[in-house]
Coordinates of C-alpha atoms in Angstrom, one line a residue:
Chain A
X1 CA -18.5 13.6 -15.2
X2 CA -18.9 10.4 -17.2
X3 CA -16.0 8.0 -17.4
X4 CA -16.6 7.2 -21.0
X5 CA -17.8 9.1 -24.1
X6 CA -17.3 6.7 -27.0
X7 CA -17.4 3.0 -26.8
X8 CA -16.6 0.4 -29.4
X9 CA -18.1 -3.1 -29.2
X10 CA -16.4 -5.7 -31.3
X11 CA -18.6 -8.7 -32.2
X12 CA -18.4 -11.9 -34.1
X13 CA -21.5 -13.0 -35.9
X14 CA -22.3 -16.1 -33.9
X15 CA -25.4 -16.6 -31.8
X16 CA -23.4 -15.2 -28.8
X17 CA -23.2 -11.7 -30.3
X18 CA -26.5 -10.5 -28.7
X19 CA -25.2 -11.2 -25.2
X20 CA -22.3 -8.8 -25.8
X21 CA -24.5 -6.3 -27.6
X22 CA -27.1 -6.3 -24.8
X23 CA -24.4 -5.5 -22.2
X24 CA -22.7 -2.9 -24.5
X25 CA -26.1 -1.2 -25.0
X26 CA -26.8 -1.0 -21.3
X27 CA -23.4 0.3 -20.5
X28 CA -23.3 2.9 -23.1
X29 CA -26.7 4.1 -22.0
X30 CA -25.6 4.3 -18.4
X31 CA -22.7 6.5 -19.4
X32 CA -24.5 8.5 -22.0
X33 CA -21.8 7.3 -24.4
X34 CA -21.8 6.9 -28.2
X35 CA -21.6 3.2 -29.2
X36 CA -19.7 2.0 -32.3
X37 CA -20.5 -1.5 -33.6
X38 CA -17.6 -3.2 -35.2
X39 CA -17.0 -6.5 -37.0
X40 CA -13.7 -7.5 -38.4
X41 CA -13.7 -9.8 -41.4
X42 CA -10.5 -11.7 -41.8
X43 CA -9.0 -11.6 -45.3
X44 CA -10.0 -14.7 -47.2
X45 CA -6.4 -15.0 -48.3
X46 CA -5.3 -15.8 -44.7
X47 CA -7.6 -18.9 -44.7
X48 CA -6.8 -20.1 -48.1
X49 CA -3.0 -19.7 -47.9
X50 CA -2.2 -18.7 -51.4
X51 CA -0.6 -21.8 -52.8
X52 CA -3.2 -22.0 -55.6
X53 CA -3.5 -18.8 -57.5
X54 CA -7.1 -17.9 -57.6
X55 CA -9.2 -14.7 -57.5
X56 CA -10.8 -14.5 -54.1
X57 CA -12.1 -11.0 -54.6
X58 CA -15.7 -12.1 -55.2
X59 CA -15.7 -14.4 -52.2
X60 CA -14.3 -11.6 -50.0
X61 CA -16.9 -9.2 -51.3
X62 CA -19.6 -11.7 -50.4
X63 CA -18.3 -12.1 -46.9
X64 CA -18.1 -8.4 -46.5
X65 CA -21.7 -7.9 -47.7
X66 CA -23.0 -10.7 -45.4
X67 CA -21.2 -9.0 -42.5
X68 CA -22.6 -5.6 -43.3
X69 CA -26.1 -7.0 -43.6
X70 CA -25.9 -8.7 -40.3
X71 CA -24.4 -5.6 -38.6
X72 CA -27.2 -3.4 -40.1
X73 CA -29.8 -5.8 -38.5
X74 CA -28.0 -5.5 -35.1
X75 CA -27.8 -1.7 -35.6
X76 CA -31.5 -1.5 -36.1
X77 CA -32.2 -3.8 -33.1
X78 CA -29.8 -2.0 -30.7
X79 CA -30.2 1.5 -32.0
X80 CA -26.7 2.0 -33.4
X81 CA -26.7 4.6 -36.3
X82 CA -25.5 3.5 -39.8
X83 CA -22.4 5.7 -39.4
X84 CA -21.4 3.9 -36.2
X85 CA -21.5 0.5 -37.9
X86 CA -18.1 -0.6 -39.2
X87 CA -17.2 -3.7 -41.1
X88 CA -13.5 -3.8 -41.8
X89 CA -11.1 -6.4 -43.2
X90 CA -7.9 -7.4 -41.4
X91 CA -6.6 -9.0 -38.2
X92 CA -9.1 -8.4 -35.5
X93 CA -6.6 -7.1 -32.9
X94 CA -4.9 -4.7 -35.3
X95 CA -8.2 -3.4 -36.7
X96 CA -9.6 -2.8 -33.2
X97 CA -6.5 -1.0 -32.1
X98 CA -6.5 1.1 -35.2
X99 CA -10.2 2.0 -35.0
X100 CA -10.0 2.7 -31.3
X101 CA -7.2 5.1 -31.9
X102 CA -8.6 6.8 -35.0
X103 CA -12.1 7.2 -33.5
X104 CA -10.9 8.3 -30.1
X105 CA -12.7 5.5 -28.4
X106 CA -12.2 5.3 -24.6
X107 CA -13.7 1.8 -24.0
X108 CA -13.4 -1.3 -26.1
X109 CA -16.0 -4.0 -25.3
X110 CA -15.3 -7.7 -26.3
X111 CA -16.9 -11.0 -25.4
X112 CA -15.0 -13.5 -23.3
X113 CA -15.5 -17.2 -22.7
X114 CA -14.6 -17.7 -19.0
X115 CA -12.1 -20.5 -18.9
X116 CA -11.3 -20.5 -22.6
X117 CA -10.4 -16.8 -22.2
X118 CA -11.3 -14.2 -24.8
X119 CA -12.4 -15.2 -28.2
X120 CA -13.1 -13.1 -31.2
X121 CA -13.9 -14.3 -34.6
X122 CA -11.8 -17.1 -36.1
X123 CA -9.7 -17.9 -33.1
X124 CA -8.0 -14.7 -32.5
X125 CA -7.9 -13.8 -28.8
X126 CA -8.7 -10.7 -26.9
X127 CA -5.3 -10.9 -25.4
X128 CA -4.3 -9.2 -28.6
X129 CA -6.9 -6.5 -28.0
X130 CA -5.8 -6.0 -24.4
X131 CA -2.1 -5.6 -25.3
X132 CA -1.7 -2.6 -27.4
X133 CA -5.1 -1.0 -27.0
X134 CA -4.5 2.4 -25.4
X135 CA -7.9 2.7 -23.8
X136 CA -9.8 0.6 -21.3
X137 CA -11.1 -2.8 -22.2
X138 CA -14.2 -4.5 -20.9
X139 CA -14.5 -8.3 -21.2
X140 CA -18.1 -9.4 -21.2
X141 CA -18.5 -12.9 -19.9
X142 CA -20.4 -15.1 -22.4
X143 CA -22.6 -17.7 -20.8
Chain B
X1 CA -32.1 -1.4 -16.2
X2 CA -28.5 -1.2 -15.0
X3 CA -25.9 -3.6 -16.3
X4 CA -24.1 -3.8 -13.0
X5 CA -25.2 -3.8 -9.4
X6 CA -22.1 -4.6 -7.5
X7 CA -18.5 -3.9 -8.5
X8 CA -15.2 -4.9 -7.0
X9 CA -12.1 -2.8 -7.7
X10 CA -8.8 -4.6 -6.9
X11 CA -5.9 -2.3 -6.3
X12 CA -2.3 -2.5 -5.4
X13 CA -1.0 0.2 -3.0
X14 CA 1.3 2.0 -5.5
X15 CA 0.9 5.5 -6.7
X16 CA -1.1 4.1 -9.6
X17 CA -4.0 3.0 -7.5
X18 CA -5.8 6.4 -7.6
X19 CA -6.0 6.2 -11.4
X20 CA -7.9 2.9 -11.1
X21 CA -10.0 4.2 -8.2
X22 CA -11.0 7.4 -10.0
X23 CA -12.3 5.3 -12.9
X24 CA -14.0 2.8 -10.6
X25 CA -15.8 5.5 -8.7
X26 CA -17.0 7.2 -11.9
X27 CA -18.2 3.9 -13.3
X28 CA -20.0 2.7 -10.2
X29 CA -21.7 6.1 -9.9
X30 CA -22.8 5.9 -13.6
X31 CA -24.4 2.5 -12.9
X32 CA -25.7 3.3 -9.4
X33 CA -23.7 0.3 -8.3
X34 CA -22.2 -0.6 -5.0
X35 CA -18.4 -0.5 -5.0
X36 CA -16.1 -2.9 -3.0
X37 CA -12.5 -1.9 -2.5
X38 CA -10.1 -4.9 -2.3
X39 CA -6.4 -5.3 -1.7
X40 CA -4.8 -8.7 -1.6
X41 CA -1.7 -9.1 0.5
X42 CA 0.4 -12.0 -0.5
X43 CA 1.5 -14.3 2.3
X44 CA 4.9 -13.4 3.6
X45 CA 5.8 -17.1 3.4
X46 CA 5.6 -17.0 -0.4
X47 CA 8.3 -14.3 -0.6
X48 CA 10.6 -15.8 2.0
X49 CA 10.4 -19.4 0.8
X50 CA 10.6 -21.3 4.1
X51 CA 14.1 -22.6 4.1
X52 CA 14.9 -20.8 7.3
X53 CA 12.4 -21.6 10.1
X54 CA 11.3 -18.2 11.5
X55 CA 8.1 -16.8 12.8
X56 CA 6.7 -14.4 10.2
X57 CA 3.4 -13.8 12.0
X58 CA 4.4 -10.4 13.2
X59 CA 5.7 -9.2 9.8
X60 CA 2.5 -10.5 8.2
X61 CA 0.4 -8.7 10.8
X62 CA 2.3 -5.4 10.1
X63 CA 1.7 -5.8 6.3
X64 CA -2.0 -6.4 6.9
X65 CA -2.3 -3.4 9.1
X66 CA -0.5 -1.1 6.7
X67 CA -2.8 -2.3 3.9
X68 CA -5.9 -1.8 6.0
X69 CA -4.8 1.7 6.9
X70 CA -4.1 2.6 3.3
X71 CA -7.4 1.1 2.2
X72 CA -9.2 3.1 4.9
X73 CA -7.7 6.3 3.6
X74 CA -8.8 5.5 0.0
X75 CA -12.2 4.5 1.4
X76 CA -12.6 7.9 3.0
X77 CA -11.4 9.7 -0.1
X78 CA -13.6 7.7 -2.6
X79 CA -16.6 7.2 -0.4
X80 CA -16.4 3.5 0.1
X81 CA -18.0 2.3 3.3
X82 CA -15.9 0.5 5.9
X83 CA -17.8 -2.8 5.3
X84 CA -16.9 -2.6 1.6
X85 CA -13.2 -2.4 2.2
X86 CA -11.6 -5.8 2.2
X87 CA -8.0 -6.7 2.9
X88 CA -7.3 -10.4 2.3
X89 CA -4.3 -12.6 2.3
X90 CA -3.6 -15.0 -0.5
X91 CA -2.9 -15.2 -4.2
X92 CA -4.5 -12.2 -5.9
X93 CA -6.3 -14.1 -8.6
X94 CA -7.7 -16.7 -6.3
X95 CA -8.8 -14.2 -3.7
X96 CA -10.5 -12.0 -6.4
X97 CA -12.3 -15.0 -7.8
X98 CA -13.4 -16.1 -4.4
X99 CA -14.6 -12.6 -3.3
X100 CA -16.4 -12.0 -6.6
X101 CA -18.3 -15.2 -6.2
X102 CA -19.0 -14.9 -2.5
X103 CA -20.1 -11.3 -2.8
X104 CA -22.1 -11.7 -6.0
X105 CA -20.1 -9.2 -7.8
X106 CA -21.0 -8.6 -11.4
X107 CA -17.9 -6.5 -12.5
X108 CA -14.3 -6.8 -11.4
X109 CA -12.1 -3.7 -12.2
X110 CA -8.4 -4.0 -12.3
X111 CA -5.5 -1.8 -13.6
X112 CA -3.6 -2.7 -16.7
X113 CA -0.3 -1.5 -18.1
X114 CA -0.8 -1.3 -21.9
X115 CA 2.0 -3.3 -23.4
X116 CA 3.1 -5.0 -20.3
X117 CA -0.5 -6.3 -19.9
X118 CA -2.3 -6.5 -16.6
X119 CA -0.5 -6.1 -13.4
X120 CA -1.7 -6.6 -9.9
X121 CA 0.4 -6.5 -6.8
X122 CA 3.7 -8.5 -6.8
X123 CA 3.8 -9.5 -10.4
X124 CA 0.6 -11.6 -10.6
X125 CA -1.2 -10.8 -13.8
X126 CA -4.8 -10.1 -14.5
X127 CA -4.8 -13.0 -16.9
X128 CA -5.4 -15.0 -13.8
X129 CA -8.3 -12.7 -12.9
X130 CA -9.8 -13.0 -16.4
X131 CA -9.6 -16.7 -16.6
X132 CA -11.8 -18.1 -14.0
X133 CA -13.7 -15.0 -12.9
X134 CA -17.3 -15.7 -13.7
X135 CA -18.4 -12.1 -14.1
X136 CA -17.3 -9.3 -16.4
X137 CA -13.8 -7.8 -16.1
X138 CA -12.8 -4.2 -16.8
X139 CA -9.2 -3.5 -17.5
X140 CA -8.4 0.2 -16.7
X141 CA -5.5 1.4 -18.6
X142 CA -2.8 3.0 -16.4
X143 CA -0.9 5.9 -17.9

């Protein structure tokens, strides 16, 4: 029996993503598990506060599109089907919890910087992913 | 190619250990990896402070022996060879770091209690394992 059937790998879009993706690919293959590729875009509003009223929709749309394009490239490269590529907007921890639950994921894979601990996009930490995720969590050490 | 060649599973000796062991066994099989079984006994001196001078050697020896016996039982049950069963005395995080490095381990497996986060024996947390371990770390969710 295989320990895992469906894995979710959460990546940022830095040059470190391929390290995590390579590992995730090898692990999902070893277990014969499905692999979902997830990137969480933080809402532009978080970064810009909200003191100055302005329409950020267009900027947000651009960020989403850029993320989707990049994820599609990774999807091609690592053999992850279109329907398993997810770009979502929100707080990374919450979105990963939500997706893991909704999609019946049994292993979440995230990158980790040794001494600095876990890091996902924009300073959120994988501590948030660990606490609250109901499935197993693999921290892939980034070198 | 396999992502992992040598795994170390660190367990306490509570009734939750088999959950972690079952997962570790399935994962090491999926990767065709060697599995080391580790239990860290904390030095008796830590618990008893040291205000009253007394010889704790015998108590420590008894704890070590009990741990070795239990590990040997798990070793039989999960097919881990005698030479891959390690009982060591010290702080769990430090001992796991040390063993992982010395033994060229590429994945450390520990149990995790969802909301309470990681827990190893005697209240030490897997945060300590995560920070400083130079290889990947898998947190197995304990139910």
